[in-house]
Amino acid sequence: MSLYRRDLLSLADLTAGEITQLLTLAQHLQDHPQPQLLTGKTLGLFFRKASTRTRVSFLTAMYQLGGQTIDLNPSAVQMGRGELVSDTARVLSSYLDVLVVRTFAHSELEEFAHHSTIPVINALTDQEHPCQVLADLLTIQQYWGVLTGMKLVYLGDGNNVAYSLLLGGVLMGMEVCLSTPQGYELPPAALDLAYQLNPQAKITLEPDPRQAVAGAGVLYTDVWTSMGQEEEATARQRAFHGFTLDEALLALADPKAIVLHCLPAHRGEEITHEVLEGPQSQVWTQAANRLHAQKALLAALLVPGF
Ligand code: CP
Ligand code: NVA
């Protein structure tokens, strides 16, 4: 693997082999802490949206690997007063070693990457959330011991998390079933890209969640209203009726199936309290794995030969 000095804007930027090596490295760094690995390195966090897990796990990952983070609150830097992305990216590249961006338009992230000479990491855009899915794949692999051939069912909104999950799933040879209500499917470009990444990809679209979950080893859901869509919340609650991941739906999956949710969760909407806190939920391990997966990513991007 040589991810050294590369960007991670999409899971499509990685090969299956690179993902496998990142997951192995994540497990290694979890078992064998390396407190000096990133000594002298600085990460910049530019976030236009709220974040608990991604923000804190990147900060902690840098700290535990010996590096440091600068929190670039958009309203505290000159971009909040109109400085261009291109100028900001060029200047930040001369101070920082890596830039982590959470924003709305995916094109803004691409613009940061285009004008930066340091690696740029997607910490969530309206289109994709690749760091989340690295932790998700790690969680599935830790539980099942394998990814290839597993049936992964995603229930709910065809959003940024679903997009990255589809790409990550097909890259790793998983069978991906997407169960989304009419009008809330993933864009055709996501499916085209998935087949481009794996021409043998097994993807099914099943709008009936009860049919979708049959035989699933992994059930995944996310909020019905993502950040930036708050005005659509009422209409979305109506459209997603029947998509709540509850005990009745879970009972139709493989009896050993695990439940994942990237969090934050809205109990009683996309998932019930009972399922989120139930014995099949791996949600808290999944959240903890954000730290380990991102440590691996930072090591691979910032240390030659890692
Ligand atoms: N799952 C996730 O990315 O959470 P945050 O929005 O809290 O970072
Ligand atoms: N789809 C959600 C994910 C949050 C981590 C959102 O974009 O708000």
mmCIF file of C-alpha atoms and ligand atoms in Angstrom:
data_model
loop_
_atom_site.group_PDB
_atom_site.id
_atom_site.type_symbol
_atom_site.label_atom_id
_atom_site.label_comp_id
_atom_site.label_asym_id
_atom_site.label_seq_id
_atom_site.Cartn_x
_atom_site.Cartn_y
_atom_site.Cartn_z
ATOM 1 C CA MET A 1 0.000 0.000 0.000
ATOM 2 C CA SER A 2 1.167 3.471 -0.604
ATOM 3 C CA LEU A 3 -1.347 5.941 0.614
ATOM 4 C CA TYR A 4 1.485 8.275 1.534
ATOM 5 C CA ARG A 5 0.516 11.902 0.827
ATOM 6 C CA ARG A 6 -2.698 10.914 -0.987
ATOM 7 C CA ASP A 7 -6.169 12.399 -0.504
ATOM 8 C CA LEU A 8 -9.192 10.484 0.757
ATOM 9 C CA LEU A 9 -12.193 12.233 -0.762
ATOM 10 C CA SER A 10 -14.204 9.108 -1.579
ATOM 11 C CA LEU A 11 -13.961 5.411 -0.831
ATOM 12 C CA ALA A 12 -13.486 5.100 -4.601
ATOM 13 C CA ASP A 13 -9.984 6.531 -3.988
ATOM 14 C CA LEU A 14 -9.023 3.215 -2.350
ATOM 15 C CA THR A 15 -8.605 -0.287 -3.717
ATOM 16 C CA ALA A 16 -9.856 -3.376 -1.914
ATOM 17 C CA GLY A 17 -6.238 -4.222 -1.053
ATOM 18 C CA GLU A 18 -5.659 -0.764 0.446
ATOM 19 C CA ILE A 19 -8.825 -1.014 2.556
ATOM 20 C CA THR A 20 -7.747 -4.450 3.808
ATOM 21 C CA GLN A 21 -4.336 -3.078 4.769
ATOM 22 C CA LEU A 22 -5.904 -0.069 6.517
ATOM 23 C CA LEU A 23 -8.145 -2.386 8.548
ATOM 24 C CA THR A 24 -5.148 -4.541 9.514
ATOM 25 C CA LEU A 25 -3.203 -1.431 10.489
ATOM 26 C CA ALA A 26 -6.170 -0.143 12.514
ATOM 27 C CA GLN A 27 -6.261 -3.399 14.475
ATOM 28 C CA HIS A 28 -2.478 -3.261 14.942
ATOM 29 C CA LEU A 29 -2.538 0.306 16.256
ATOM 30 C CA GLN A 30 -5.416 -0.602 18.587
ATOM 31 C CA ASP A 31 -3.356 -3.459 20.036
ATOM 32 C CA HIS A 32 0.052 -1.704 19.918
ATOM 33 C CA PRO A 33 -0.124 2.048 20.686
ATOM 34 C CA GLN A 34 2.513 4.159 18.907
ATOM 35 C CA PRO A 35 2.694 7.414 20.857
ATOM 36 C CA GLN A 36 5.521 8.909 18.777
ATOM 37 C CA LEU A 37 4.434 7.933 15.278
ATOM 38 C CA LEU A 38 3.237 11.428 14.291
ATOM 39 C CA THR A 39 5.497 13.572 16.462
ATOM 40 C CA GLY A 40 5.837 17.018 14.903
ATOM 41 C CA LYS A 41 2.831 16.561 12.579
ATOM 42 C CA THR A 42 -0.126 18.953 12.586
ATOM 43 C CA LEU A 43 -3.671 18.302 11.413
ATOM 44 C CA GLY A 44 -6.121 21.087 10.551
ATOM 45 C CA LEU A 45 -9.845 20.540 11.108
ATOM 46 C CA PHE A 46 -12.111 22.702 8.941
ATOM 47 C CA PHE A 47 -15.725 21.796 9.774
ATOM 48 C CA ARG A 48 -18.779 23.654 8.425
ATOM 49 C CA LYS A 49 -21.152 21.215 10.159
ATOM 50 C CA ALA A 50 -21.556 19.917 13.702
ATOM 51 C CA SER A 51 -19.645 16.795 14.703
ATOM 52 C CA THR A 52 -19.040 14.800 17.850
ATOM 53 C CA ARG A 53 -17.428 11.509 16.744
ATOM 54 C CA THR A 54 -15.434 12.671 13.733
ATOM 55 C CA ARG A 55 -14.097 15.803 15.389
ATOM 56 C CA VAL A 56 -13.142 14.199 18.682
ATOM 57 C CA SER A 57 -11.761 10.977 17.188
ATOM 58 C CA PHE A 58 -9.467 12.885 14.807
ATOM 59 C CA LEU A 59 -8.247 15.135 17.637
ATOM 60 C CA THR A 60 -7.666 12.162 19.919
ATOM 61 C CA ALA A 61 -6.036 10.072 17.190
ATOM 62 C CA MET A 62 -3.498 12.841 16.519
ATOM 63 C CA TYR A 63 -2.845 13.323 20.238
ATOM 64 C CA GLN A 64 -2.374 9.602 20.917
ATOM 65 C CA LEU A 65 0.020 9.269 17.939
ATOM 66 C CA GLY A 66 2.138 12.204 19.129
ATOM 67 C CA GLY A 67 0.847 14.893 16.760
ATOM 68 C CA GLN A 68 -1.381 17.909 17.278
ATOM 69 C CA THR A 69 -4.555 19.409 15.816
ATOM 70 C CA ILE A 70 -5.623 22.957 15.050
ATOM 71 C CA ASP A 71 -9.363 23.509 15.056
ATOM 72 C CA LEU A 72 -10.122 25.798 12.109
ATOM 73 C CA ASN A 73 -13.596 26.994 12.923
ATOM 74 C CA PRO A 74 -14.832 28.578 9.641
ATOM 75 C CA SER A 75 -16.059 31.666 11.482
ATOM 76 C CA ALA A 76 -12.641 32.131 13.117
ATOM 77 C CA VAL A 77 -10.617 31.955 9.922
ATOM 78 C CA GLN A 78 -10.749 34.433 7.052
ATOM 79 C CA MET A 79 -12.853 32.109 4.883
ATOM 80 C CA GLY A 80 -15.757 33.215 7.068
ATOM 81 C CA ARG A 81 -15.137 36.732 5.645
ATOM 82 C CA GLY A 82 -14.863 35.570 2.051
ATOM 83 C CA GLU A 83 -11.255 34.422 1.580
ATOM 84 C CA LEU A 84 -11.167 31.944 -1.297
ATOM 85 C CA VAL A 85 -10.846 28.195 -0.797
ATOM 86 C CA SER A 86 -7.936 28.241 -3.259
ATOM 87 C CA ASP A 87 -5.970 30.851 -1.296
ATOM 88 C CA THR A 88 -6.780 29.240 2.054
ATOM 89 C CA ALA A 89 -5.734 25.780 0.841
ATOM 90 C CA ARG A 90 -2.404 27.049 -0.487
ATOM 91 C CA VAL A 91 -1.575 28.853 2.743
ATOM 92 C CA LEU A 92 -2.695 26.018 5.035
ATOM 93 C CA SER A 93 -0.557 23.617 2.995
ATOM 94 C CA SER A 94 2.534 25.540 4.046
ATOM 95 C CA TYR A 95 1.785 25.063 7.766
ATOM 96 C CA LEU A 96 -0.089 21.795 8.129
ATOM 97 C CA ASP A 97 0.626 18.146 7.270
ATOM 98 C CA VAL A 98 -2.982 17.098 6.659
ATOM 99 C CA LEU A 99 -6.325 18.858 6.319
ATOM 100 C CA VAL A 100 -9.637 17.298 7.376
ATOM 101 C CA VAL A 101 -12.751 18.935 5.904
ATOM 102 C CA ARG A 102 -16.446 18.559 6.725
ATOM 103 C CA THR A 103 -18.663 20.609 4.463
ATOM 104 C CA PHE A 104 -21.872 20.672 2.425
ATOM 105 C CA ALA A 105 -20.997 20.589 -1.302
ATOM 106 C CA HIS A 106 -18.622 17.806 -2.299
ATOM 107 C CA SER A 107 -17.229 20.251 -4.867
ATOM 108 C CA GLU A 108 -15.892 22.455 -2.062
ATOM 109 C CA LEU A 109 -13.929 19.501 -0.693
ATOM 110 C CA GLU A 110 -12.590 18.783 -4.190
ATOM 111 C CA GLU A 111 -11.556 22.414 -4.496
ATOM 112 C CA PHE A 112 -9.635 22.188 -1.207
ATOM 113 C CA ALA A 113 -7.894 19.055 -2.495
ATOM 114 C CA HIS A 114 -7.110 20.611 -5.864
ATOM 115 C CA HIS A 115 -5.340 23.607 -4.319
ATOM 116 C CA SER A 116 -3.661 21.791 -1.400
ATOM 117 C CA THR A 117 -0.245 20.190 -1.549
ATOM 118 C CA ILE A 118 -0.963 18.169 1.605
ATOM 119 C CA PRO A 119 -3.408 15.242 1.929
ATOM 120 C CA VAL A 120 -7.057 16.252 2.287
ATOM 121 C CA ILE A 121 -9.502 13.928 4.063
ATOM 122 C CA ASN A 122 -13.269 13.940 3.615
ATOM 123 C CA ALA A 123 -14.832 14.108 7.075
ATOM 124 C CA LEU A 124 -18.347 14.133 5.505
ATOM 125 C CA THR A 125 -19.921 16.006 2.639
ATOM 126 C CA ASP A 126 -23.496 15.908 1.382
ATOM 127 C CA GLN A 127 -22.293 13.146 -0.954
ATOM 128 C CA GLU A 128 -19.978 10.841 1.030
ATOM 129 C CA HIS A 129 -18.658 9.866 4.447
ATOM 130 C CA PRO A 130 -15.684 7.567 3.766
ATOM 131 C CA CYS A 131 -14.030 7.745 7.232
ATOM 132 C CA GLN A 132 -17.249 6.471 8.775
ATOM 133 C CA VAL A 133 -17.304 3.484 6.459
ATOM 134 C CA LEU A 134 -13.695 2.513 7.217
ATOM 135 C CA ALA A 135 -14.775 2.164 10.868
ATOM 136 C CA ASP A 136 -17.934 0.301 9.805
ATOM 137 C CA LEU A 137 -15.939 -2.233 7.781
ATOM 138 C CA LEU A 138 -13.554 -2.676 10.721
ATOM 139 C CA THR A 139 -16.524 -3.357 13.008
ATOM 140 C CA ILE A 140 -18.070 -5.914 10.641
ATOM 141 C CA GLN A 141 -14.723 -7.644 10.154
ATOM 142 C CA GLN A 142 -14.049 -7.781 13.909
ATOM 143 C CA TYR A 143 -17.468 -9.349 14.520
ATOM 144 C CA TRP A 144 -17.833 -11.717 11.554
ATOM 145 C CA GLY A 145 -14.120 -12.259 10.800
ATOM 146 C CA VAL A 146 -14.808 -11.707 7.105
ATOM 147 C CA LEU A 147 -16.322 -9.149 4.751
ATOM 148 C CA THR A 148 -16.484 -10.943 1.392
ATOM 149 C CA GLY A 149 -19.839 -12.597 0.814
ATOM 150 C CA MET A 150 -21.578 -10.965 3.799
ATOM 151 C CA LYS A 151 -25.047 -9.534 3.145
ATOM 152 C CA LEU A 152 -25.244 -5.902 4.220
ATOM 153 C CA VAL A 153 -28.648 -4.222 4.202
ATOM 154 C CA TYR A 154 -28.944 -0.462 4.380
ATOM 155 C CA LEU A 155 -32.382 0.829 5.386
ATOM 156 C CA GLY A 156 -33.560 4.397 5.025
ATOM 157 C CA ASP A 157 -32.309 7.485 3.250
ATOM 158 C CA GLY A 158 -30.053 7.201 0.199
ATOM 159 C CA ASN A 159 -27.641 9.691 1.762
ATOM 160 C CA ASN A 160 -23.896 10.303 2.178
ATOM 161 C CA VAL A 161 -23.428 7.327 4.516
ATOM 162 C CA ALA A 162 -25.347 5.011 2.167
ATOM 163 C CA TYR A 163 -23.194 6.210 -0.747
ATOM 164 C CA SER A 164 -19.896 5.394 0.977
ATOM 165 C CA LEU A 165 -21.273 2.158 2.401
ATOM 166 C CA LEU A 166 -22.266 0.991 -1.063
ATOM 167 C CA LEU A 167 -18.780 1.729 -2.441
ATOM 168 C CA GLY A 168 -16.995 0.174 0.546
ATOM 169 C CA GLY A 169 -19.272 -2.850 0.503
ATOM 170 C CA VAL A 170 -18.834 -3.684 -3.180
ATOM 171 C CA LEU A 171 -15.078 -3.039 -3.047
ATOM 172 C CA MET A 172 -14.844 -5.642 -0.280
ATOM 173 C CA GLY A 173 -17.039 -8.153 -2.139
ATOM 174 C CA MET A 174 -20.061 -7.801 0.126
ATOM 175 C CA GLU A 175 -23.615 -8.236 -1.110
ATOM 176 C CA VAL A 176 -25.240 -4.826 -0.666
ATOM 177 C CA CYS A 177 -28.999 -4.428 -0.469
ATOM 178 C CA LEU A 178 -30.387 -0.886 -0.434
ATOM 179 C CA SER A 179 -33.876 -0.415 0.939
ATOM 180 C CA THR A 180 -34.947 3.183 0.442
ATOM 181 C CA PRO A 181 -38.378 4.758 -0.066
ATOM 182 C CA GLN A 182 -39.333 6.059 -3.477
ATOM 183 C CA GLY A 183 -37.794 9.457 -4.085
ATOM 184 C CA TYR A 184 -35.006 8.911 -1.529
ATOM 185 C CA GLU A 185 -32.838 6.442 -3.472
ATOM 186 C CA LEU A 186 -29.103 6.901 -3.997
ATOM 187 C CA PRO A 187 -28.334 8.816 -7.200
ATOM 188 C CA PRO A 188 -27.712 6.612 -10.275
ATOM 189 C CA ALA A 189 -24.100 7.903 -10.298
ATOM 190 C CA ALA A 190 -23.450 6.032 -7.033
ATOM 191 C CA LEU A 191 -24.589 2.740 -8.556
ATOM 192 C CA ASP A 192 -22.610 3.393 -11.741
ATOM 193 C CA LEU A 193 -19.495 4.039 -9.679
ATOM 194 C CA ALA A 194 -20.087 0.911 -7.574
ATOM 195 C CA TYR A 195 -20.254 -1.262 -10.714
ATOM 196 C CA GLN A 196 -17.184 0.503 -12.087
ATOM 197 C CA LEU A 197 -15.267 -0.372 -8.895
ATOM 198 C CA ASN A 198 -16.490 -3.970 -8.964
ATOM 199 C CA PRO A 199 -18.085 -5.125 -12.225
ATOM 200 C CA GLN A 200 -19.205 -8.312 -10.413
ATOM 201 C CA ALA A 201 -20.802 -6.324 -7.588
ATOM 202 C CA LYS A 202 -23.902 -7.866 -6.032
ATOM 203 C CA ILE A 203 -26.277 -4.958 -5.464
ATOM 204 C CA THR A 204 -30.001 -5.264 -4.914
ATOM 205 C CA LEU A 205 -32.578 -2.510 -4.589
ATOM 206 C CA GLU A 206 -35.518 -3.617 -2.439
ATOM 207 C CA PRO A 207 -37.992 -0.904 -1.403
ATOM 208 C CA ASP A 208 -39.766 -3.268 1.030
ATOM 209 C CA PRO A 209 -37.652 -3.377 4.218
ATOM 210 C CA ARG A 210 -39.224 -6.693 5.313
ATOM 211 C CA GLN A 211 -38.047 -8.374 2.124
ATOM 212 C CA ALA A 212 -34.678 -6.612 2.222
ATOM 213 C CA VAL A 213 -33.534 -7.831 5.632
ATOM 214 C CA ALA A 214 -34.015 -11.568 4.928
ATOM 215 C CA GLY A 215 -30.700 -13.367 5.455
ATOM 216 C CA ALA A 216 -28.799 -10.186 6.335
ATOM 217 C CA GLY A 217 -25.693 -10.431 8.535
ATOM 218 C CA VAL A 218 -25.489 -6.652 8.932
ATOM 219 C CA LEU A 219 -28.350 -4.161 9.199
ATOM 220 C CA TYR A 220 -27.421 -0.517 8.897
ATOM 221 C CA THR A 221 -29.475 2.619 9.216
ATOM 222 C CA ASP A 222 -28.919 6.364 9.511
ATOM 223 C CA VAL A 223 -31.029 9.443 10.204
ATOM 224 C CA TRP A 224 -33.864 10.276 7.817
ATOM 225 C CA THR A 225 -32.961 13.977 7.852
ATOM 226 C CA SER A 226 -29.288 14.775 7.388
ATOM 227 C CA MET A 227 -27.533 17.992 8.314
ATOM 228 C CA GLY A 228 -28.676 20.746 5.964
ATOM 229 C CA GLN A 229 -32.077 19.103 5.269
ATOM 230 C CA GLU A 230 -33.834 20.247 8.458
ATOM 231 C CA GLU A 231 -36.649 22.003 6.566
ATOM 232 C CA GLU A 232 -37.641 18.659 4.989
ATOM 233 C CA ALA A 233 -37.913 16.830 8.324
ATOM 234 C CA THR A 234 -41.722 16.585 8.459
ATOM 235 C CA ALA A 235 -42.084 15.401 4.869
ATOM 236 C CA ARG A 236 -39.300 12.890 5.435
ATOM 237 C CA GLN A 237 -40.932 11.441 8.535
ATOM 238 C CA ARG A 238 -44.016 10.709 6.422
ATOM 239 C CA ALA A 239 -42.033 9.271 3.508
ATOM 240 C CA PHE A 240 -39.966 6.937 5.720
ATOM 241 C CA HIS A 241 -42.958 5.414 7.514
ATOM 242 C CA GLY A 242 -42.304 1.639 7.777
ATOM 243 C CA PHE A 243 -38.516 1.969 7.631
ATOM 244 C CA THR A 244 -37.919 2.071 11.401
ATOM 245 C CA LEU A 245 -35.409 -0.603 12.403
ATOM 246 C CA ASP A 246 -37.372 -2.254 15.195
ATOM 247 C CA GLU A 247 -37.364 -5.675 16.831
ATOM 248 C CA ALA A 248 -39.940 -7.074 14.376
ATOM 249 C CA LEU A 249 -37.736 -6.160 11.400
ATOM 250 C CA LEU A 250 -34.588 -7.400 13.120
ATOM 251 C CA ALA A 251 -36.264 -10.771 13.759
ATOM 252 C CA LEU A 252 -36.462 -11.316 9.980
ATOM 253 C CA ALA A 253 -32.661 -11.085 9.528
ATOM 254 C CA ASP A 254 -30.027 -13.740 10.289
ATOM 255 C CA PRO A 255 -30.386 -14.488 14.046
ATOM 256 C CA LYS A 256 -26.725 -13.451 14.514
ATOM 257 C CA ALA A 257 -27.106 -10.241 12.485
ATOM 258 C CA ILE A 258 -25.518 -7.125 13.884
ATOM 259 C CA VAL A 259 -27.023 -3.662 13.873
ATOM 260 C CA LEU A 260 -24.964 -0.623 12.912
ATOM 261 C CA HIS A 261 -25.787 3.095 12.938
ATOM 262 C CA CYS A 262 -23.219 5.831 12.342
ATOM 263 C CA LEU A 263 -24.875 8.058 15.003
ATOM 264 C CA PRO A 264 -26.234 10.482 16.024
ATOM 265 C CA ALA A 265 -29.455 8.433 16.297
ATOM 266 C CA HIS A 266 -33.054 9.572 16.563
ATOM 267 C CA ARG A 267 -34.636 6.900 18.760
ATOM 268 C CA GLY A 268 -38.177 6.121 17.634
ATOM 269 C CA GLU A 269 -37.539 7.350 14.082
ATOM 270 C CA GLU A 270 -35.024 5.319 12.043
ATOM 271 C CA ILE A 271 -34.258 2.947 14.949
ATOM 272 C CA THR A 272 -35.962 2.017 18.202
ATOM 273 C CA HIS A 273 -34.359 2.394 21.607
ATOM 274 C CA GLU A 274 -34.696 -1.392 22.123
ATOM 275 C CA VAL A 275 -32.710 -2.242 18.980
ATOM 276 C CA LEU A 276 -30.067 0.435 19.534
ATOM 277 C CA GLU A 277 -29.455 -0.816 23.081
ATOM 278 C CA GLY A 278 -30.202 -4.474 22.342
ATOM 279 C CA PRO A 279 -27.835 -7.461 22.248
ATOM 280 C CA GLN A 280 -27.373 -7.320 18.468
ATOM 281 C CA SER A 281 -26.293 -3.674 18.444
ATOM 282 C CA GLN A 282 -22.606 -3.090 17.678
ATOM 283 C CA VAL A 283 -23.171 0.652 17.499
ATOM 284 C CA TRP A 284 -20.953 1.594 20.436
ATOM 285 C CA THR A 285 -18.036 -0.522 19.203
ATOM 286 C CA GLN A 286 -18.595 1.021 15.778
ATOM 287 C CA ALA A 287 -18.343 4.539 17.235
ATOM 288 C CA ALA A 288 -15.195 3.574 19.185
ATOM 289 C CA ASN A 289 -13.669 2.184 15.991
ATOM 290 C CA ARG A 290 -13.703 5.634 14.410
ATOM 291 C CA LEU A 291 -10.593 6.329 16.499
ATOM 292 C CA HIS A 292 -8.732 3.192 15.399
ATOM 293 C CA ALA A 293 -9.668 3.450 11.718
ATOM 294 C CA GLN A 294 -8.601 7.102 11.561
ATOM 295 C CA LYS A 295 -5.317 6.385 13.315
ATOM 296 C CA ALA A 296 -4.561 3.903 10.532
ATOM 297 C CA LEU A 297 -5.554 6.414 7.877
ATOM 298 C CA LEU A 298 -3.382 9.170 9.378
ATOM 299 C CA ALA A 299 -0.401 6.814 9.717
ATOM 300 C CA ALA A 300 -0.767 5.685 6.104
ATOM 301 C CA LEU A 301 -1.082 9.248 4.744
ATOM 302 C CA LEU A 302 1.649 10.830 6.852
ATOM 303 C CA VAL A 303 4.366 8.201 7.366
ATOM 304 C CA PRO A 304 6.258 6.909 4.310
ATOM 305 C CA GLY A 305 6.231 3.142 4.013
ATOM 306 C CA PHE A 306 3.415 2.607 6.463
HETATM 307 N N1 CP B 1 -20.966 9.500 12.667
HETATM 308 C C1 CP B 1 -20.463 10.747 12.652
HETATM 309 O O1 CP B 1 -19.787 11.150 11.720
HETATM 310 O O2 CP B 1 -20.756 11.469 13.756
HETATM 311 P P1 CP B 1 -20.449 13.020 13.992
HETATM 312 O O3 CP B 1 -21.367 13.790 13.078
HETATM 313 O O4 CP B 1 -20.738 13.244 15.440
HETATM 314 O O5 CP B 1 -19.007 13.266 13.634
HETATM 315 N N1 NVA B 2 -26.296 11.424 7.168
HETATM 316 C C1 NVA B 2 -25.930 12.132 8.367
HETATM 317 C C2 NVA B 2 -24.688 11.558 8.936
HETATM 318 C C3 NVA B 2 -24.203 12.194 10.201
HETATM 319 C C4 NVA B 2 -22.919 11.602 10.686
HETATM 320 C C5 NVA B 2 -25.757 13.607 8.055
HETATM 321 O O1 NVA B 2 -25.159 13.927 7.009
HETATM 322 O O2 NVA B 2 -26.213 14.444 8.838
#
